[in-house]
Amino acid sequence: MSNSGTAPRLTDRSQAGPGLQAPSPLRELFAPLDQLLVCGGDARLARDPATGRNGYGCSPAPTPAIPSFSSCTATTISQRGYDAAESARTALMASAILHGLIDCFDARIEAMREELRALLGLGGSGTEVVFAASGTDAQLQALALSRALLGDDLVTVVVGADQTGSGTVHTARGVHFGDRSTNDCRVPKGAAIDGLGPVRSVALRLRGESGRLRSPAAIDAEVLETVESLVARGARVMLQVMDCSKLGLQAPSDGCADEIATRWPGRVQIVVDACQMRLGHRRIARSLGRGDMVLITGSKFYAGPPFSGALLLPPRLAAAIETAGPLAPGLAAYATRSDWPAHWRSLRGQFAAAPNFGQWLRWEAALEEIRAYDAVPDKFRRVALRLLGDGIARRIKASPALRLLPPQPRPAEADEFAAPTIFAFTCEPDGVPLSLARCRAISAALQNDADAPCLIGQPVGWGGHADDQFAALRICISARHVVDAWAAFPGDAYQAIAPILDDVAAVIARIAALLTQPERNTSAQDLHAV
């Protein structure tokens, strides 16, 4: 399945400049919900005509019979989320007929900001929420705001650049990460975004040249030395730190980030990549209290539909942004007026007023998933996550051809996420990890299995010139597993997780079977699918 198409857009925004309202008639809301859910994004949301799924294997309609352990990448919408999106659409239709679409849409987005703050334990904190189509789009927002606050002599430093989203190499430099933007504007991939790029960027890796993971102390030392050197030369720095990488790793340490924030206030802006959302409320509040911007999504751990991103801003930064000058004009290709808080009137005036229905509905579904997880008793959540994690790790270790990568301990503020929820493993039928290409083919074969399809996290590569010599596959726990377990057996976590672990065992058995069919693993058809 190819993901090279363009996600559909109900309203063409390519001719709508900043401050202009593109045509967005109420009749667009009458389109099929499946179509609305994949609008308002980039080519990553495009569906294959033959399967109806995007490049991640996800459908815009619920597929409850397909086991899903892919929340580190993307997850198909649940029935719960789908129903929430439909209800939200119906409510907006009714209010818009009476009071006007733009005003009603803006009011709903403002209400969603407050709902998200409350669900994250940030109610009354003064934290501002900026919505985005994806975590990648939110990175562009963070860069634009950092540049507005710190000035044009800005350098970005990305920690864990080898284990973050593929678009980060572009967003960190202020250049277009695709050939079609969120607002359906044709853009030249790799070219500077007007007023934002090019920005000098420094990529710091978690693995060394040999491919081996570097020690936390070595990473801390490099981060501190890099920032210190840049500041000494007069640069301002946007430091993107990794809360949870593709393989579940954190870098740099909290102590290192604390030291940087203390030593160079006003010279360094820390942006926390928490897009995996495998962290508790205390940890989010800790970062915001330090003055960090925080990138989040509703589409990773919480298993909302792909893509739904947001940027959290602490009160001090929010107050400064209100009085900052105009943002980069090129950002108008990636955001609309309602993405920004209503009281930021001057900043909002730089963007088109036309609603992004797809982004809104994906967040409606994601909020419902967060609410459902929040409603599960804390004790059950902790027990279920621990039991699931122990069970997944045991099953991977029990397969002779698979090797579980050791997870990194998480900080105490991670709450229930102190235990790992991403389980990465290499496939080693001959004692050597398979390449990225072969792991992609295995993932595609599982996804496209005609009899029993399933979804796992996309493989992560390392080693060699293109980080493709070796790779790991990933099986992940999501909030949906916990919510569904609680709904099935609220009084017995052991019994509740048994069916989930049965699905894990079946996935592992099928991977083991595929390893005995090397011609299938590297087939042109499967490689094209990813």
C-alpha positions in Angstrom: 0.0 0.0 0.0 1.4 3.3 -1.0 1.2 6.5 1.2 2.3 8.7 -1.6 -1.1 10.2 -2.4 -2.6 13.5 -1.1 -5.0 13.5 1.8 -8.4 14.9 0.5 -9.4 18.4 1.4 -13.0 19.4 1.4 -12.2 23.1 0.9 -9.3 24.3 -1.2 -7.1 26.5 1.1 -4.4 27.1 -1.4 -5.8 30.4 -2.4 -6.7 31.6 1.1 -4.0 33.9 2.4 -3.5 35.0 6.0 -6.5 36.8 7.5 -8.8 35.7 4.7 -11.7 33.3 5.1 -11.7 30.5 2.5 -15.0 29.2 1.5 -16.1 26.6 4.1 -19.9 26.1 3.7 -21.9 24.2 6.3 -22.7 21.6 3.7 -19.2 20.2 4.0 -20.2 18.8 7.4 -22.6 16.6 5.6 -19.8 14.6 3.9 -19.3 11.0 5.1 -17.6 11.0 8.5 -14.9 8.7 7.2 -14.0 11.3 4.6 -14.0 14.2 7.2 -11.7 12.3 9.5 -8.9 12.1 6.9 -9.2 15.8 5.8 -7.2 18.6 7.2 -3.8 16.9 7.1 -1.0 16.1 4.7 -0.2 13.1 2.5 0.3 10.8 5.5 -3.5 10.6 5.9 -4.1 9.6 2.3 -6.0 6.4 1.8 -5.2 3.6 -0.6 -8.2 3.3 -2.9 -8.0 -0.5 -2.8 -7.9 -0.9 1.0 -9.3 2.3 2.4 -6.3 2.5 4.8 -3.5 5.0 5.1 0.2 4.2 4.9 0.2 3.1 8.5 -2.5 0.5 7.9 -5.1 2.5 9.8 -8.7 3.0 8.7 -10.9 6.1 9.4 -13.7 3.6 10.4 -13.5 1.2 13.4 -12.0 -2.2 12.8 -12.3 -3.9 16.2 -11.5 -7.4 15.0 -8.0 -6.3 14.0 -5.5 -6.6 16.9 -3.6 -3.3 17.2 -0.3 -2.9 19.0 0.9 0.1 16.9 0.2 3.1 19.2 3.8 4.2 19.0 3.1 4.9 15.3 -0.7 5.2 14.7 -4.0 3.5 15.6 -7.3 3.0 13.8 -10.1 4.9 15.4 -12.2 3.1 18.0 -16.0 2.8 17.9 -16.0 5.0 21.0 -14.0 7.7 19.3 -16.0 7.4 16.1 -19.3 7.9 17.9 -17.8 10.9 19.7 -16.8 12.5 16.4 -20.3 11.8 15.0 -22.0 13.4 18.0 -19.7 16.4 17.8 -20.5 16.8 14.1 -24.2 16.6 14.7 -24.0 19.2 17.6 -22.0 21.7 15.4 -24.5 21.3 12.6 -27.4 22.2 14.8 -25.7 25.2 16.5 -24.1 26.5 13.2 -27.5 26.7 11.5 -28.7 29.1 14.2 -25.6 31.0 15.1 -23.2 30.8 12.2 -20.5 28.2 11.4 -17.3 30.2 12.2 -18.4 31.5 15.6 -19.8 28.1 16.7 -16.6 26.3 15.5 -14.4 28.7 17.3 -16.5 28.3 20.5 -16.2 24.6 20.3 -12.4 24.7 19.9 -12.1 27.0 22.9 -14.1 24.6 24.9 -11.9 21.7 23.8 -8.8 23.6 25.1 -10.4 23.7 28.5 -11.4 20.1 28.3 -7.9 19.0 27.4 -6.3 21.1 30.2 -8.7 19.5 32.7 -7.9 16.0 31.5 -4.2 16.6 31.7 -4.5 18.0 35.3 -3.8 21.6 34.1 -7.1 23.2 34.8 -6.6 26.7 36.2 -2.9 26.6 35.6 -2.9 29.3 32.9 -1.4 26.8 30.4 -2.3 27.7 26.8 -3.1 25.0 24.2 -2.3 25.5 20.5 -3.9 22.8 18.3 -2.2 21.3 15.3 -2.9 18.6 12.7 0.0 16.5 13.9 3.0 16.4 16.2 5.1 17.4 13.2 3.0 20.5 12.6 3.2 21.3 16.3 7.0 21.3 15.9 6.7 24.1 13.3 4.6 26.1 15.7 7.2 25.6 18.5 9.9 26.8 16.2 7.9 29.8 15.0 7.1 30.9 18.6 10.7 30.3 19.8 12.0 32.5 17.0 9.5 35.2 17.9 10.6 35.1 21.5 14.4 34.6 21.1 15.1 36.3 17.8 16.3 35.3 14.3 19.8 34.2 15.4 18.3 30.8 16.5 19.8 27.4 16.4 17.8 24.2 17.0 19.4 21.3 18.9 17.4 18.0 18.6 18.2 15.4 21.1 17.5 11.8 20.0 17.3 12.9 16.3 17.8 9.2 15.3 14.7 8.2 17.3 12.2 10.9 16.6 9.7 11.5 13.8 11.0 11.5 10.2 9.7 15.1 9.7 11.8 16.5 12.5 14.9 16.8 10.3 12.9 19.3 8.2 10.9 21.1 10.9 14.0 21.7 13.0 15.4 23.7 10.0 12.2 25.5 9.3 11.7 23.9 5.9 8.7 22.1 4.4 8.6 18.4 5.3 6.3 17.4 2.4 5.1 18.6 -0.9 1.6 19.4 0.4 0.9 21.2 3.6 -1.9 20.8 6.2 -4.0 23.5 4.5 -3.6 21.8 1.2 -1.1 24.2 -0.2 1.4 23.0 -2.7 4.8 23.5 -1.2 8.4 22.6 -2.3 9.6 19.9 0.1 13.0 20.9 1.7 12.6 24.6 0.8 12.6 27.2 3.5 9.2 28.2 5.0 8.7 31.9 4.4 9.9 33.8 7.4 10.8 30.7 9.4 13.7 28.9 7.7 16.3 28.1 7.0 17.5 27.6 10.5 20.7 26.0 11.5 20.1 22.7 13.3 22.3 20.3 15.3 21.2 16.7 15.5 22.4 14.7 18.6 21.9 11.0 18.4 21.2 8.3 21.0 23.4 5.8 19.1 27.0 6.2 18.3 28.8 5.5 15.0 29.0 1.8 15.9 25.2 1.6 16.3 25.4 1.0 20.0 23.3 3.0 22.4 25.3 5.7 24.1 25.3 6.0 27.9 23.0 8.6 29.5 26.0 10.3 31.0 27.6 10.7 27.5 24.4 12.1 26.0 24.1 14.6 28.9 27.6 15.7 28.5 27.2 16.2 24.7 23.9 18.1 25.2 25.4 20.4 27.8 28.6 21.0 25.8 26.6 21.7 22.6 24.3 24.3 24.2 27.1 26.0 26.1 29.2 26.3 22.9 26.4 27.8 20.9 25.4 30.3 23.6 29.0 31.3 24.0 29.1 32.2 20.3 26.0 34.4 20.8 23.4 32.1 19.4 19.9 31.6 20.9 19.0 27.9 21.2 15.7 26.0 20.9 16.6 22.7 22.6 14.2 19.8 21.7 14.5 17.1 24.4 13.1 13.6 24.1 10.6 12.5 26.7 10.0 9.2 25.0 11.7 8.1 21.8 10.5 5.6 19.3 12.2 2.9 21.4 10.9 4.4 24.7 14.1 6.2 25.7 14.5 9.6 27.4 17.3 12.1 26.8 18.8 14.1 28.2 18.3 13.5 31.9 16.0 15.7 33.9 19.1 17.0 35.8 20.8 18.1 32.6 17.7 19.9 31.3 17.2 21.6 34.7 20.8 22.8 34.6 20.4 24.3 31.1 17.1 26.0 32.0 18.7 27.5 35.1 22.0 28.6 33.5 20.6 30.3 30.3 17.1 31.7 30.9 16.1 33.8 27.9 18.8 32.3 25.8 17.6 28.7 25.6 14.0 27.6 25.0 13.4 23.9 25.9 10.8 22.1 23.9 9.8 18.7 25.2 8.9 16.1 22.6 6.1 14.2 24.6 4.3 13.2 21.5 4.2 9.6 22.6 2.2 10.8 25.6 3.7 8.0 27.8 4.0 10.3 30.8 1.8 11.2 33.8 0.3 14.5 34.7 3.0 15.4 37.2 5.7 15.1 34.5 3.8 17.4 32.1 3.3 19.9 34.9 7.0 19.6 35.8 8.1 20.6 32.3 5.7 23.5 32.1 6.8 24.7 35.5 10.4 24.8 34.2 9.2 27.1 31.4 9.2 24.5 28.6 7.0 24.2 25.6 5.5 20.7 25.4 4.6 18.8 22.2 1.8 16.3 22.7 -0.7 14.2 20.6 -3.9 12.4 21.1 -3.0 9.8 18.6 -0.1 7.8 20.2 -0.6 6.2 23.7 -4.2 7.4 23.9 -5.0 5.8 20.5 -7.0 8.6 19.0 -7.1 8.6 15.2 -4.0 9.9 13.4 -3.2 12.8 13.4 -4.0 15.1 16.3 -1.3 17.3 17.7 -1.0 20.2 20.2 1.5 22.5 21.8 1.3 23.3 25.5 2.7 26.7 26.6 3.4 27.7 30.2 1.8 31.0 31.4 5.0 33.0 31.3 5.6 32.2 27.7 2.0 32.6 26.8 2.0 36.2 28.2 5.2 37.0 26.2 3.7 35.6 23.0 0.6 37.8 23.3 2.8 40.8 22.8 5.3 39.3 20.4 5.4 40.4 16.8 4.0 38.6 13.8 4.9 35.0 13.2 6.5 33.7 10.0 4.0 34.2 7.2 4.7 30.7 5.8 3.1 29.2 8.9 -0.3 30.1 7.4 0.1 27.0 5.2 0.1 24.8 8.3 -2.4 26.4 10.7 -5.7 28.2 10.8 -7.1 30.9 13.1 -8.9 28.5 15.5 -5.7 26.7 16.3 -4.6 29.7 18.5 -6.3 30.8 21.7 -9.2 33.2 21.2 -7.6 36.0 23.2 -4.5 36.1 21.0 -6.4 38.4 18.6 -3.4 39.9 16.9 -1.7 36.6 16.3 -4.9 34.9 15.1 -5.5 37.7 12.5 -2.5 36.3 10.6 -4.4 33.1 9.7 -7.4 32.0 7.6 -10.6 31.6 9.5 -11.8 28.5 7.6 -12.3 25.6 10.0 -10.2 22.5 9.8 -12.9 19.9 10.2 -10.6 16.9 10.1 -8.3 18.1 12.8 -11.2 19.0 15.0 -13.0 15.7 14.7 -9.8 13.7 15.3 -9.3 15.7 18.5 -12.9 15.1 19.5 -12.3 11.3 19.2 -8.9 11.7 21.0 -10.5 13.6 23.9 -13.0 10.8 24.3 -10.2 8.3 24.5 -8.4 10.4 27.1 -11.7 10.7 29.1 -12.2 6.9 28.9 -8.7 6.2 30.2 -9.1 8.9 32.9 -12.3 7.1 34.1 -10.5 3.9 34.8 -9.4 3.7 38.5 -5.8 4.5 39.0 -5.0 1.2 40.7 -6.5 -0.8 37.8 -4.5 1.2 35.3 -1.2 0.6 37.1 -1.8 -3.1 37.6 -3.0 -3.6 34.0 -0.1 -1.7 32.5 2.4 -3.7 34.7 0.8 -7.0 33.9 0.6 -6.3 30.2 4.2 -5.2 30.1 5.4 -8.2 32.0 3.4 -10.5 29.7 4.5 -9.0 26.5 8.2 -9.1 27.6 7.9 -12.7 28.5 6.3 -13.7 25.2 9.0 -11.9 23.2 11.8 -13.5 25.2 10.2 -16.9 24.8 10.5 -16.8 21.0 14.0 -18.1 20.0 14.4 -15.9 17.0 13.5 -12.6 18.8 15.6 -10.5 21.1 14.0 -8.0 23.4 15.8 -4.7 23.6 16.3 -3.6 27.2 14.0 -0.7 28.2 15.3 2.4 29.9 13.9 3.1 33.4 11.5 6.1 33.4 11.5 9.0 36.0 9.2 8.8 39.0 7.1 11.7 37.6 6.1 9.4 34.8 3.5 7.8 37.3 2.1 4.6 35.8 4.4 5.1 32.8 7.5 4.4 35.0 7.1 0.9 33.6 7.7 0.5 29.8 4.8 0.5 27.4 6.9 0.2 24.2 8.6 -3.2 23.6 11.2 -3.2 20.9 12.8 -6.4 19.6 15.1 -7.5 16.8 14.4 -10.5 14.6 17.5 -12.7 14.6 16.7 -16.0 12.8 20.4 -16.4 12.1 21.8 -14.6 15.1 22.1 -11.2 13.4 19.3 -8.6 13.5 17.4 -8.2 10.3 17.7 -5.1 8.2 15.3 -2.2 8.1 14.0 -3.4 4.7 13.3 -6.9 5.9 11.6 -5.7 9.1 9.4 -3.3 7.0 8.4 -6.3 4.9 7.4 -8.3 8.0 5.4 -5.4 9.3 3.6 -5.0 5.9 3.0 -8.7 5.7 1.2 -8.6 9.1 -0.8 -5.6 8.1 -1.8 -7.0 4.8 -2.6 -10.6 5.9 -5.8 -11.5 4.2 -6.9 -13.9 6.9 -5.8 -12.3 10.1 -4.3 -8.8 9.8 -2.8 -7.0 12.7 -0.9 -3.8 13.4 2.4 -3.3 15.2 4.7 -0.3 15.4 6.7 0.6 12.4 10.3 -0.7 12.6 13.1 1.6 13.8 16.5 1.2 12.1 20.1 2.0 13.0 23.6 1.2 11.7 25.0 1.8 8.3 25.1 5.0 6.3 21.3 5.4 6.2 20.4 3.9 9.6 19.0 0.8 7.8 21.6 -2.0 8.5 19.6 -3.3 11.5 16.1 -2.6 12.8 13.7 -3.4 15.6 10.0 -4.1 15.5 7.7 -2.7 18.2 4.7 -4.0 20.2 3.0 -1.3 22.2 0.5 -1.0 25.0 -2.1 1.8 24.5 -4.8 3.4 26.6 -7.4 1.5 24.6 -6.1 -1.9 25.9 -6.5 -0.7 29.5 -10.0 0.9 28.9 -11.2 -2.2 27.1 -9.8 -4.5 29.8 -11.6 -2.5 32.5 -14.9 -2.6 30.6 -14.7 -6.4 30.2 -13.5 -7.4 33.7 -13.5 -4.4 36.0 -12.7 -6.5 39.1 -10.0 -8.7 37.8 -7.0 -7.2 35.9 -5.4 -10.7 35.4 -8.5 -12.0 33.7 -9.0 -8.7 31.8 -5.6 -8.7 30.1 -5.6 -12.4 29.1 -7.3 -11.9 25.7 -4.8 -9.1 24.9 -1.9 -11.3 25.7 -3.4 -14.0 23.6 -3.4 -11.6 20.7 0.3 -10.7 21.4 1.2 -14.4 21.4 -0.5 -14.8 18.1 1.3 -11.8 16.6 4.7 -13.2 17.8 3.9 -16.6 16.4 3.1 -15.1 13.0 6.4 -13.1 13.0 8.2 -16.3 13.8 6.5 -18.0 10.9 7.4 -15.2 8.5 11.0 -15.5 9.5 11.0 -19.0 8.0 9.9 -17.5 4.6 12.7 -15.1 3.6 11.4 -14.8 0.1 8.2 -13.4 1.5 10.1 -11.0 3.8 11.8 -9.2 1.0 9.2 -9.4 -1.7 8.8 -6.3 -3.9 5.1 -6.2 -3.1 5.5 -6.0 0.7 8.4 -3.5 0.4 6.3 -1.3 -1.8 3.5 -1.4 0.8 5.5 0.6 3.2 
